[in-house]
CSV table of C-alpha atoms and ligand atoms in Angstrom, one decimal:
chain,number,residue,atom,x,y,z
A,1,MET,CA,-19.0,26.7,-1.4
A,2,SER,CA,-15.8,28.6,-0.5
A,3,ALA,CA,-15.6,32.3,-0.5
A,4,GLY,CA,-13.4,33.5,-3.4
A,5,ALA,CA,-11.6,30.1,-3.7
A,6,ASN,CA,-14.1,28.8,-6.0
A,7,ASP,CA,-14.7,32.0,-7.9
A,8,ALA,CA,-13.9,31.7,-11.6
A,9,GLN,CA,-13.2,35.3,-11.8
A,10,GLY,CA,-10.8,35.1,-8.8
A,11,THR,CA,-7.9,34.3,-10.9
A,12,THR,CA,-8.3,36.9,-13.6
A,13,GLY,CA,-6.2,39.6,-11.8
A,14,VAL,CA,-3.6,37.0,-10.9
A,15,GLY,CA,-0.5,36.7,-13.2
A,16,ILE,CA,2.5,38.2,-14.5
A,17,SER,CA,2.3,41.5,-12.4
A,18,SER,CA,2.9,39.4,-9.3
A,19,ILE,CA,6.1,37.8,-11.1
A,20,ASP,CA,7.5,41.1,-12.1
A,21,SER,CA,8.1,42.0,-8.5
A,22,LEU,CA,9.8,38.8,-7.6
A,23,SER,CA,11.7,37.7,-10.8
A,24,PRO,CA,15.3,38.2,-10.5
A,25,THR,CA,15.6,38.0,-14.3
A,26,GLY,CA,13.2,40.6,-15.5
A,27,MET,CA,11.1,40.4,-18.6
A,28,ALA,CA,11.6,37.2,-20.7
A,29,PRO,CA,11.8,38.0,-24.5
A,30,ALA,CA,8.4,37.5,-26.2
A,31,ALA,CA,7.9,34.2,-27.8
A,32,ALA,CA,8.0,34.2,-31.6
A,33,ASP,CA,4.7,34.3,-33.4
A,34,ALA,CA,4.9,30.9,-34.9
A,35,SER,CA,5.6,29.5,-31.6
A,36,ARG,CA,2.5,31.1,-30.1
A,37,VAL,CA,0.5,29.4,-32.8
A,38,GLY,CA,2.3,26.2,-31.7
A,39,LEU,CA,1.0,26.8,-28.2
A,40,LEU,CA,-2.6,26.6,-29.4
A,41,ARG,CA,-1.8,23.5,-31.5
A,42,ASP,CA,-0.2,21.8,-28.5
A,43,MET,CA,-3.4,22.6,-26.4
A,44,LEU,CA,-5.6,21.4,-29.2
A,45,ARG,CA,-3.9,18.2,-29.5
A,46,ILE,CA,-4.3,17.4,-25.7
A,47,ARG,CA,-8.1,18.6,-25.8
A,48,ARG,CA,-9.0,16.4,-28.9
A,49,PHE,CA,-6.9,13.4,-27.6
A,50,GLU,CA,-8.8,13.4,-24.4
A,51,GLU,CA,-12.1,13.9,-25.9
A,52,ARG,CA,-11.4,10.7,-27.8
A,53,CYS,CA,-10.3,9.0,-24.7
A,54,VAL,CA,-13.9,9.3,-23.3
A,55,GLU,CA,-15.3,7.6,-26.3
A,56,LEU,CA,-12.7,4.8,-26.0
A,57,TYR,CA,-13.6,4.4,-22.3
A,58,SER,CA,-17.3,4.0,-23.3
A,59,ARG,CA,-16.3,1.1,-25.6
A,60,THR,CA,-14.0,-0.3,-22.9
A,61,ALA,CA,-10.9,0.0,-25.1
A,62,ILE,CA,-9.5,1.9,-22.2
A,63,ARG,CA,-10.1,0.4,-18.8
A,64,GLY,CA,-9.4,1.2,-15.2
A,65,PHE,CA,-9.0,4.7,-13.9
A,66,LEU,CA,-9.0,7.6,-16.3
A,67,HIS,CA,-8.4,11.1,-15.2
A,68,LEU,CA,-8.9,13.8,-17.8
A,69,GLY,CA,-7.3,17.3,-17.7
A,70,ILE,CA,-9.8,19.0,-20.1
A,71,GLY,CA,-9.7,22.7,-19.1
A,72,GLU,CA,-6.3,22.5,-17.6
A,73,GLU,CA,-4.2,22.3,-21.1
A,74,ALA,CA,-2.7,25.7,-20.6
A,75,CYS,CA,-0.7,24.6,-17.5
A,76,ALA,CA,0.9,21.6,-19.3
A,77,VAL,CA,1.6,23.4,-22.6
A,78,GLY,CA,2.9,26.6,-20.9
A,79,VAL,CA,5.3,24.9,-18.5
A,80,MET,CA,6.7,22.7,-21.3
A,81,ARG,CA,7.4,25.6,-23.4
A,82,ALA,CA,9.9,26.8,-20.9
A,83,LEU,CA,11.9,23.4,-20.7
A,84,THR,CA,14.7,22.1,-23.0
A,85,PRO,CA,15.1,18.5,-23.9
A,86,ALA,CA,17.7,18.2,-21.3
A,87,ASP,CA,15.3,19.1,-18.4
A,88,ALA,CA,13.3,16.5,-16.6
A,89,VAL,CA,9.5,16.2,-15.9
A,90,VAL,CA,7.7,14.4,-13.1
A,91,SER,CA,4.0,14.2,-13.3
A,92,THR,CA,0.8,12.9,-11.7
A,93,TYR,CA,-2.0,10.5,-12.6
A,94,ARG,CA,-3.6,13.4,-14.7
A,95,GLU,CA,-0.8,13.4,-17.1
A,96,HIS,CA,-1.8,12.9,-20.7
A,97,GLY,CA,-1.5,16.4,-21.5
A,98,HIS,CA,2.0,16.7,-19.8
A,99,ALA,CA,3.2,13.6,-21.8
A,100,LEU,CA,1.8,14.9,-25.1
A,101,ALA,CA,3.3,18.4,-24.6
A,102,ARG,CA,6.5,17.0,-23.6
A,103,GLY,CA,6.9,15.4,-27.2
A,104,ILE,CA,6.0,11.7,-26.4
A,105,PRO,CA,4.4,10.4,-29.7
A,106,MET,CA,0.6,10.3,-29.5
A,107,ARG,CA,0.6,6.7,-30.8
A,108,ALA,CA,2.8,5.6,-27.8
A,109,VAL,CA,0.4,7.5,-25.2
A,110,MET,CA,-2.7,5.9,-26.8
A,111,ALA,CA,-1.2,2.4,-26.9
A,112,GLU,CA,-0.3,2.7,-23.2
A,113,LEU,CA,-3.8,3.8,-22.4
A,114,GLU,CA,-5.2,0.7,-24.1
A,115,GLY,CA,-2.8,-1.5,-22.4
A,116,LYS,CA,-0.8,-2.5,-25.4
A,117,THR,CA,2.9,-3.7,-25.6
A,118,GLU,CA,3.4,-0.6,-28.1
A,119,GLY,CA,2.7,1.8,-25.4
A,120,THR,CA,5.4,3.8,-23.4
A,121,CYS,CA,5.6,1.1,-20.6
A,122,HIS,CA,4.5,-2.0,-22.6
A,123,GLY,CA,1.0,-1.3,-21.6
A,124,ARG,CA,1.7,-2.2,-17.9
A,125,GLY,CA,1.2,1.3,-16.7
A,126,GLY,CA,-1.8,2.5,-18.3
A,127,SER,CA,-3.3,6.0,-18.0
A,128,MET,CA,-1.8,6.9,-14.6
A,129,HIS,CA,1.9,5.8,-15.3
A,130,ILE,CA,3.1,7.2,-18.5
A,131,PHE,CA,7.0,7.1,-18.6
A,132,ASP,CA,9.6,7.8,-21.1
A,133,ALA,CA,13.2,8.0,-20.3
A,134,GLY,CA,13.9,9.4,-23.8
A,135,THR,CA,12.2,12.6,-23.1
A,136,ARG,CA,13.1,12.5,-19.4
A,137,PHE,CA,9.5,12.1,-18.5
A,138,TYR,CA,9.7,10.2,-15.2
A,139,GLY,CA,6.1,9.5,-14.6
A,140,GLY,CA,2.9,9.3,-14.2
A,141,ASN,CA,2.4,8.6,-10.6
A,142,ALA,CA,-0.8,7.4,-8.9
A,143,ILE,CA,0.2,8.4,-5.3
A,144,VAL,CA,-0.8,12.0,-4.5
A,145,ALA,CA,2.5,14.1,-4.0
A,146,GLY,CA,4.4,10.9,-4.7
A,147,GLY,CA,6.3,12.7,-7.5
A,148,LEU,CA,7.7,15.5,-5.3
A,149,PRO,CA,10.5,13.6,-3.5
A,150,LEU,CA,11.4,11.9,-6.8
A,151,ALA,CA,11.7,15.3,-8.4
A,152,VAL,CA,13.9,16.4,-5.4
A,153,GLY,CA,16.1,13.4,-6.1
A,154,ILE,CA,16.4,13.9,-9.8
A,155,ALA,CA,17.3,17.5,-9.3
A,156,LEU,CA,19.8,16.5,-6.5
A,157,ALA,CA,21.6,14.2,-9.1
A,158,ASP,CA,21.6,16.9,-11.6
A,159,HIS,CA,23.0,19.4,-9.1
A,160,LEU,CA,25.8,16.9,-7.9
A,161,ARG,CA,26.9,16.3,-11.4
A,162,GLY,CA,27.0,20.0,-12.0
A,163,GLU,CA,24.3,19.9,-14.9
A,164,ARG,CA,22.3,23.1,-15.4
A,165,ARG,CA,19.1,21.4,-15.8
A,166,VAL,CA,15.7,21.9,-14.5
A,167,THR,CA,13.2,19.2,-13.1
A,168,ALA,CA,9.6,20.4,-13.6
A,169,CYS,CA,7.4,18.8,-11.1
A,170,PHE,CA,3.5,18.8,-11.5
A,171,PHE,CA,1.1,18.1,-8.7
A,172,GLY,CA,-2.2,19.1,-7.6
A,173,ASP,CA,-3.6,21.3,-4.7
A,174,GLY,CA,-4.5,18.1,-2.9
A,175,ALA,CA,-0.6,17.3,-2.7
A,176,VAL,CA,0.1,20.2,-0.3
A,177,ALA,CA,-1.8,18.3,2.5
A,178,GLU,CA,0.9,15.4,2.3
A,179,GLY,CA,4.0,15.3,4.2
A,180,GLU,CA,5.9,14.7,1.2
A,181,PHE,CA,5.2,18.1,-0.2
A,182,HIS,CA,6.6,19.7,3.0
A,183,GLU,CA,9.7,17.4,3.2
A,184,SER,CA,10.5,18.0,-0.5
A,185,MET,CA,9.9,21.9,-0.3
A,186,ASN,CA,12.3,22.0,2.6
A,187,LEU,CA,15.0,19.8,1.2
A,188,ALA,CA,14.8,21.6,-2.2
A,189,ALA,CA,15.2,24.9,-0.5
A,190,LEU,CA,17.9,23.9,2.0
A,191,TRP,CA,20.2,22.2,-0.6
A,192,HIS,CA,19.3,24.9,-3.4
A,193,LEU,CA,18.1,22.4,-5.9
A,194,PRO,CA,16.9,23.2,-9.5
A,195,VAL,CA,13.3,22.1,-9.2
A,196,LEU,CA,10.4,24.0,-10.7
A,197,PHE,CA,7.4,23.1,-8.6
A,198,CYS,CA,4.3,23.4,-10.7
A,199,CYS,CA,1.0,23.3,-8.6
A,200,GLU,CA,-2.1,22.9,-10.8
A,201,ASN,CA,-4.6,24.3,-8.2
A,202,ASN,CA,-8.0,23.2,-9.7
A,203,LEU,CA,-9.6,23.9,-6.3
A,204,TYR,CA,-10.5,20.3,-5.6
A,205,ALA,CA,-8.8,17.0,-4.5
A,206,MET,CA,-11.5,14.6,-5.6
A,207,GLY,CA,-14.7,15.8,-4.1
A,208,THR,CA,-13.0,18.0,-1.4
A,209,ALA,CA,-12.8,21.6,-2.0
A,210,LEU,CA,-9.5,23.2,-0.9
A,211,ASP,CA,-11.1,25.4,1.7
A,212,ARG,CA,-12.6,22.3,3.4
A,213,SER,CA,-9.2,20.8,4.1
A,214,GLU,CA,-6.7,23.8,4.3
A,215,SER,CA,-6.6,26.3,6.9
A,216,GLU,CA,-4.6,28.4,4.5
A,217,THR,CA,-5.7,28.2,0.9
A,218,ASP,CA,-3.1,30.5,-0.5
A,219,LEU,CA,-0.7,27.7,-1.6
A,220,SER,CA,2.0,30.1,-2.6
A,221,LEU,CA,2.5,31.2,1.0
A,222,LYS,CA,3.2,27.6,2.0
A,223,ALA,CA,6.0,27.5,-0.5
A,224,ALA,CA,7.2,30.9,0.4
A,225,SER,CA,7.4,29.7,4.1
A,226,TYR,CA,10.1,27.3,2.9
A,227,ARG,CA,11.8,30.4,1.3
A,228,VAL,CA,11.0,29.1,-2.2
A,229,PRO,CA,10.2,32.0,-4.5
A,230,ALA,CA,6.6,31.5,-5.2
A,231,TRP,CA,4.5,32.9,-8.1
A,232,GLU,CA,0.8,32.8,-8.7
A,233,VAL,CA,-0.3,32.6,-12.4
A,234,ASP,CA,-3.5,32.4,-14.4
A,235,GLY,CA,-3.5,28.6,-15.4
A,236,MET,CA,-6.2,29.4,-18.0
A,237,ASP,CA,-4.0,31.8,-19.8
A,238,VAL,CA,-1.2,29.9,-21.8
A,239,ASP,CA,0.7,33.1,-22.5
A,240,ALA,CA,0.9,33.9,-18.8
A,241,VAL,CA,1.9,30.2,-17.9
A,242,ALA,CA,4.6,30.1,-20.6
A,243,ASP,CA,5.9,33.4,-19.4
A,244,ALA,CA,6.0,32.6,-15.9
A,245,ALA,CA,7.5,29.3,-16.3
A,246,THR,CA,10.1,30.6,-18.6
A,247,ARG,CA,11.2,33.2,-16.2
A,248,ALA,CA,11.3,30.7,-13.3
A,249,ALA,CA,13.2,28.3,-15.4
A,250,GLU,CA,15.8,30.9,-16.2
A,251,ALA,CA,16.2,31.8,-12.6
A,252,ILE,CA,16.6,28.2,-11.7
A,253,ARG,CA,19.4,27.8,-14.4
A,254,GLY,CA,21.0,30.8,-13.2
A,255,GLY,CA,21.4,29.1,-9.8
A,256,GLY,CA,18.3,30.5,-8.2
A,257,GLY,CA,17.3,27.4,-6.4
A,258,PRO,CA,13.8,25.9,-6.4
A,259,HIS,CA,10.9,28.0,-7.6
A,260,PHE,CA,7.0,27.5,-7.1
A,261,LEU,CA,4.3,28.3,-9.6
A,262,GLU,CA,0.7,28.0,-8.4
A,263,MET,CA,-1.4,27.7,-11.5
A,264,ARG,CA,-5.0,28.5,-10.9
A,265,THR,CA,-7.1,26.4,-13.1
A,266,TYR,CA,-10.1,24.1,-13.3
A,267,ARG,CA,-11.0,20.7,-14.6
A,268,PHE,CA,-14.2,20.9,-16.6
A,269,ARG,CA,-14.9,17.2,-16.3
A,270,ALA,CA,-15.3,15.0,-13.1
A,271,HIS,CA,-12.2,13.8,-11.1
A,272,SER,CA,-12.3,10.5,-13.1
A,273,MET,CA,-14.5,8.5,-15.2
A,274,TYR,CA,-16.0,7.0,-12.1
A,275,ASP,CA,-16.8,10.4,-10.4
A,276,PRO,CA,-20.5,11.4,-10.6
A,277,ASP,CA,-19.3,14.9,-9.7
A,278,ARG,CA,-21.8,15.9,-7.2
A,279,TYR,CA,-19.9,18.3,-5.2
A,280,ARG,CA,-19.5,21.2,-7.7
A,281,ASP,CA,-22.3,23.8,-8.5
A,282,LYS,CA,-23.2,23.5,-12.1
A,283,GLU,CA,-23.0,27.4,-12.1
A,284,GLU,CA,-19.5,27.2,-11.1
A,285,ILE,CA,-18.4,24.8,-13.8
A,286,GLU,CA,-20.2,27.0,-16.5
A,287,ARG,CA,-18.3,30.1,-15.1
A,288,TRP,CA,-15.0,28.4,-15.5
A,289,LYS,CA,-16.0,27.2,-19.0
A,290,GLN,CA,-16.3,30.8,-19.9
A,291,ARG,CA,-12.6,31.0,-19.3
A,292,ASP,CA,-11.7,28.1,-21.4
A,293,PRO,CA,-8.1,28.5,-22.3
A,294,ILE,CA,-8.4,27.4,-26.0
A,295,PRO,CA,-11.2,29.6,-27.5
A,296,ALA,CA,-9.8,32.5,-25.4
A,297,PHE,CA,-6.5,32.0,-27.0
A,298,GLU,CA,-7.7,31.5,-30.5
A,299,GLN,CA,-9.4,34.7,-30.2
A,300,ARG,CA,-6.2,36.5,-29.0
A,301,LEU,CA,-4.2,35.0,-31.8
A,302,GLY,CA,-6.9,36.1,-34.3
A,303,LEU,CA,-7.0,39.6,-33.0
A,304,GLN,CA,-3.3,39.7,-33.4
A,305,GLY,CA,-3.5,38.8,-36.9
A,306,LEU,CA,-1.5,35.6,-36.1
A,307,LEU,CA,-4.2,33.0,-36.9
A,308,GLY,CA,-7.0,32.9,-39.6
A,309,GLU,CA,-10.0,30.7,-40.0
A,310,ALA,CA,-8.4,28.6,-42.6
A,311,GLU,CA,-5.4,27.9,-40.6
A,312,LEU,CA,-7.4,27.1,-37.6
A,313,GLU,CA,-9.5,24.5,-39.7
A,314,ARG,CA,-6.3,23.0,-41.2
A,315,MET,CA,-5.0,22.6,-37.6
A,316,GLU,CA,-8.1,20.9,-36.4
A,317,THR,CA,-8.1,18.7,-39.5
A,318,ASP,CA,-4.5,17.7,-39.0
A,319,ILE,CA,-5.2,16.9,-35.3
A,320,ALA,CA,-8.1,14.8,-36.1
A,321,ALA,CA,-6.0,12.7,-38.4
A,322,GLU,CA,-3.2,12.5,-35.8
A,323,VAL,CA,-5.8,11.2,-33.3
A,324,ASP,CA,-7.4,8.9,-35.6
A,325,ASP,CA,-4.0,7.4,-36.4
A,326,ALA,CA,-3.1,7.0,-32.8
A,327,VAL,CA,-6.3,5.2,-32.1
A,328,SER,CA,-5.8,2.9,-35.1
A,329,PHE,CA,-2.3,2.2,-33.9
A,330,ALA,CA,-3.5,1.4,-30.5
A,331,ASP,CA,-6.4,-0.8,-31.6
A,332,ALA,CA,-4.1,-2.9,-33.8
A,333,GLY,CA,-1.5,-3.2,-31.0
A,334,SER,CA,-0.9,-6.4,-29.1
A,335,LEU,CA,-1.5,-7.3,-25.6
A,336,GLU,CA,1.5,-8.7,-23.7
A,337,ASP,CA,2.0,-12.5,-23.6
A,338,VAL,CA,1.0,-13.9,-20.1
A,339,VAL,CA,4.5,-15.8,-20.2
A,340,ASP,CA,6.1,-12.5,-19.9
A,341,LEU,CA,4.2,-11.5,-16.7
A,342,THR,CA,7.2,-11.6,-14.4
A,343,ARG,CA,9.5,-9.7,-16.6
A,344,PHE,CA,10.7,-6.3,-15.5
A,345,VAL,CA,10.1,-7.5,-11.8
A,346,VAL,CA,13.9,-7.8,-11.2
A,347,SER,CA,16.5,-6.5,-13.5
A,348,GLU,CA,17.6,-8.5,-16.5
A,349,GLN,CA,21.0,-7.0,-16.6
A,350,ILE,CA,23.7,-9.3,-15.7
A,351,VAL,CA,25.6,-8.1,-12.8
A,352,GLU,CA,29.4,-8.9,-12.9
A,353,GLY,CA,30.3,-11.5,-10.2
A,354,SER,CA,26.8,-12.4,-10.0
A,355,THR,CA,26.0,-16.1,-9.6
A,356,ARG,CA,22.6,-15.8,-11.3
B,1,TPP,C1,-1.4,9.3,-0.8
B,1,TPP,C2,-2.7,9.2,-1.5
B,1,TPP,N1,-3.6,9.5,-0.8
B,1,TPP,C3,-4.9,9.4,-1.5
B,1,TPP,C4,-5.1,9.2,-2.7
B,1,TPP,C5,-6.4,9.0,-3.4
B,1,TPP,N2,-6.6,10.2,-4.3
B,1,TPP,C6,-6.4,10.1,-5.6
B,1,TPP,S1,-6.5,11.5,-6.4
B,1,TPP,C7,-6.8,12.3,-5.0
B,1,TPP,C8,-7.1,13.8,-5.0
B,1,TPP,C9,-5.9,14.6,-5.4
B,1,TPP,O1,-6.1,16.0,-5.8
B,1,TPP,P1,-5.1,16.9,-6.4
B,1,TPP,O2,-3.8,16.7,-5.7
B,1,TPP,O3,-5.7,18.4,-6.1
B,1,TPP,O4,-5.1,16.6,-7.9
B,1,TPP,P2,-6.2,16.6,-9.0
B,1,TPP,O5,-6.9,15.3,-8.9
B,1,TPP,O6,-7.0,17.9,-8.6
B,1,TPP,O7,-5.6,16.9,-10.4
B,1,TPP,C10,-6.9,11.5,-3.9
B,1,TPP,C11,-7.0,11.9,-2.6
B,1,TPP,C12,-3.9,8.9,-3.4
B,1,TPP,N3,-4.0,8.3,-4.7
B,1,TPP,N4,-2.7,8.7,-2.8
B,2,MG,MG1,-6.9,19.4,-7.4
């Protein structure tokens, strides 16, 4: 086990203070109370959705690879809070939470997981390839670090068009070992592109602990070496993530070029449903569970008088109904007809002058 890197307590001191010294925009206005309860609702929707995915996987309604982000919800929800509908999102294969927090309907996400035509990609993408142009959610990507160059390209297009938009790009700690990470960081910095790099550092890439594969485990330093302002944030604290992401997005919109958030987080479950998870100490997992972002935030809202027990119960009931509805919708969905197998392989648009 690594020294420090795998210590659940290691992230508690990290957060907003490190941002204050770097942020050119100063303090962001505090979020409205109602919207802070909304942060909890968004995290709970993701948690309950993914818990149901485990059941669906057992009854083979969901097949193939399934990567759950249980424990990491504060990262998805906090970052999305900083974005507008005009902004873009690029994600990874651990993206159910990103998709739901971005506002893709739960029904469409669940149908995609079940491989049904009613899904976001007609059921062709499945869990790892959720895509929705309507919300500018450009994947779901099975290739580690594959999203980074895509995000740079999207941001370049926005930049050339003079649009003041942000592209938020999620990736894991494992992505920093890939050449694409370094190429993307370099070009984004060189061309001053509006990318918010969102690293979900959960300390492991499959079964490999960060300190077994990287000589430098401070990921912010890697971004900083490309002159990209890099901020560390407690990824188990949704307030801290939302605050940091909001400040970074404001700085980017103000012409500040790319920014990098290293969100220190942890996945409570195995890498995927196939993974026996033999590389992590049980005590380490338990330590991190003590920092579960959801009960901690419920408690904070309660102490601040923003959430009562009855409201929390109502919220849970509503979310359970929404998940039930999404599962019924997906179960009742249709599988694509085999005659359509070659559709979408080439463009169906008639190009002027084409002989086809
Ligand atoms: C280019 C590439 N290499 C290897 C893999 C196999 N692989 C799938 S997930 C993964 C680990 C990535 O870890 P990380 O980026 O930290 O994301 P996390 O799973 O922790 O969210 C690897 C190596 C892949 N999908 N793509
Ligand atoms: Mg990881």
